[in-house]
Amino acid sequence: KWLAAKLVQLRHISDRTTDSSHRHDSSGRFQHKRRWTLVSSAEARTDVYLPLNQDTAVAFDSVITSYQNLATLVLRTLHLELRTHAIHRIRYSLRPSYALDQLLDTPDSGILALNADLVAFDEELALHFRPTSHRFIITGLAALADALLVDAAAHHIAALNANGAGRLQLDVLVLQQNLKNIEPGASLARAARFLDLFAEGPDAVLAAAKAAREGGGEAADKAFGYEEMRALLELCYSERLGSERRDVAGSAKKGLDELVALLGEYMGRT
């Protein structure tokens, strides 16, 4: 965009300019006898212009348009590159089981790596791009990360206990704090609420679904769909479902089925 803006300043259509396509020597090569025009303004300032006629102006303008289109393509590519990188990091940093024996006080390594990548990426953008272009690439990144974390928790984590939920809550907190330094107002509220509901237990999950149906729940509760809420109930029972004791696993399966049926009633599923 900078190059296009500079080049367009050279554009000058002159009646004295001839069509360069008709200037050939005896060997058939172009003869460029005059390329630049110096135009003196009333303020005695001399500017450099590229003399063009109507035909060459069209070709010149197409070059400027090509640079402008390339600039837009670069921005869109970086916009998508940052998001595909976030998708990859979040998807593959979370393990399939978070039934942990103890509560860990450090985030997942993939989340730490994503934070480092985001900081480095943001520093490069701030150095080389104007604020408007910078915002275009960054804005909405937190919303995507929020959706990815909920999706990963609901569809890619098979087992979860209190210690594992604590580890995931730390992941969400650390990533959110880092995103706030990059995107003002960044929030991972849905992911945090999803884990809070797990910590509160299956009854809280049903209460949230019922409140959403009646229109009295929070916006975050309303944002969860049936499949996400069902997955959350399954996570609430996952530790007992995986018990080696058949009576414990059987009782958990029965309790889960009953709550899933109630959830279906609350959310219009039969």
mmCIF file of N, CA and C in Angstrom, residues 2 7 34 70 72 98 102 124 141 156 176 195 216 224 235 247 249 254 270:
data_model
loop_
_atom_site.group_PDB
_atom_site.id
_atom_site.type_symbol
_atom_site.label_atom_id
_atom_site.label_comp_id
_atom_site.label_asym_id
_atom_site.label_seq_id
_atom_site.Cartn_x
_atom_site.Cartn_y
_atom_site.Cartn_z
ATOM 1 N N TRP A 2 1.989 1.184 0.725
ATOM 2 C CA TRP A 2 2.910 2.327 0.743
ATOM 3 C C TRP A 2 3.477 2.551 -0.653
ATOM 4 N N LEU A 7 3.806 5.539 -5.835
ATOM 5 C CA LEU A 7 3.815 5.497 -7.297
ATOM 6 C C LEU A 7 2.703 6.339 -7.907
ATOM 7 N N ARG A 34 12.285 9.905 -23.640
ATOM 8 C CA ARG A 34 11.912 10.780 -22.537
ATOM 9 C C ARG A 34 11.078 9.998 -21.539
ATOM 10 N N LEU A 70 -2.702 -6.789 -3.932
ATOM 11 C CA LEU A 70 -1.711 -7.609 -3.240
ATOM 12 C C LEU A 70 -1.649 -7.247 -1.758
ATOM 13 N N THR A 72 -4.094 -6.115 0.071
ATOM 14 C CA THR A 72 -5.281 -6.709 0.702
ATOM 15 C C THR A 72 -5.096 -8.205 0.904
ATOM 16 N N TYR A 98 -8.102 -35.474 31.200
ATOM 17 C CA TYR A 98 -7.689 -34.567 32.266
ATOM 18 C C TYR A 98 -8.174 -35.104 33.618
ATOM 19 N N GLN A 102 -3.171 -35.113 40.587
ATOM 20 C CA GLN A 102 -2.898 -33.949 41.425
ATOM 21 C C GLN A 102 -3.108 -32.667 40.632
ATOM 22 N N GLU A 124 5.765 -8.064 15.648
ATOM 23 C CA GLU A 124 6.081 -7.862 14.236
ATOM 24 C C GLU A 124 5.024 -6.998 13.551
ATOM 25 N N LEU A 141 -9.615 -12.487 17.522
ATOM 26 C CA LEU A 141 -8.799 -13.652 17.863
ATOM 27 C C LEU A 141 -9.254 -14.272 19.176
ATOM 28 N N HIS A 156 -13.280 -33.169 22.581
ATOM 29 C CA HIS A 156 -11.981 -33.823 22.451
ATOM 30 C C HIS A 156 -11.408 -34.295 23.788
ATOM 31 N N GLN A 176 -6.029 -15.864 28.426
ATOM 32 C CA GLN A 176 -6.831 -14.640 28.423
ATOM 33 C C GLN A 176 -6.001 -13.419 28.794
ATOM 34 N N LEU A 195 -16.120 -24.403 32.356
ATOM 35 C CA LEU A 195 -15.384 -25.092 33.420
ATOM 36 C C LEU A 195 -15.985 -24.813 34.792
ATOM 37 N N GLY A 216 -33.993 -16.518 31.748
ATOM 38 C CA GLY A 216 -33.454 -15.840 32.921
ATOM 39 C C GLY A 216 -31.991 -16.103 33.168
ATOM 40 N N PHE A 224 -24.384 -21.841 25.067
ATOM 41 C CA PHE A 224 -24.073 -23.252 24.948
ATOM 42 C C PHE A 224 -25.228 -23.987 24.273
ATOM 43 N N LEU A 235 -18.911 -35.195 30.988
ATOM 44 C CA LEU A 235 -17.652 -34.940 31.682
ATOM 45 C C LEU A 235 -17.839 -34.974 33.200
ATOM 46 N N ASP A 247 -20.384 -51.536 39.867
ATOM 47 C CA ASP A 247 -21.548 -50.910 40.480
ATOM 48 C C ASP A 247 -21.466 -49.397 40.408
ATOM 49 N N ALA A 249 -19.711 -47.622 38.092
ATOM 50 C CA ALA A 249 -19.876 -47.240 36.690
ATOM 51 C C ALA A 249 -21.333 -47.380 36.253
ATOM 52 N N LYS A 254 -26.578 -44.754 34.813
ATOM 53 C CA LYS A 254 -28.000 -44.551 35.026
ATOM 54 C C LYS A 254 -28.299 -43.090 35.356
ATOM 55 N N THR A 270 -35.835 -34.479 22.173
ATOM 56 C CA THR A 270 -36.550 -35.641 22.685
ATOM 57 C C THR A 270 -35.714 -36.886 22.504
#
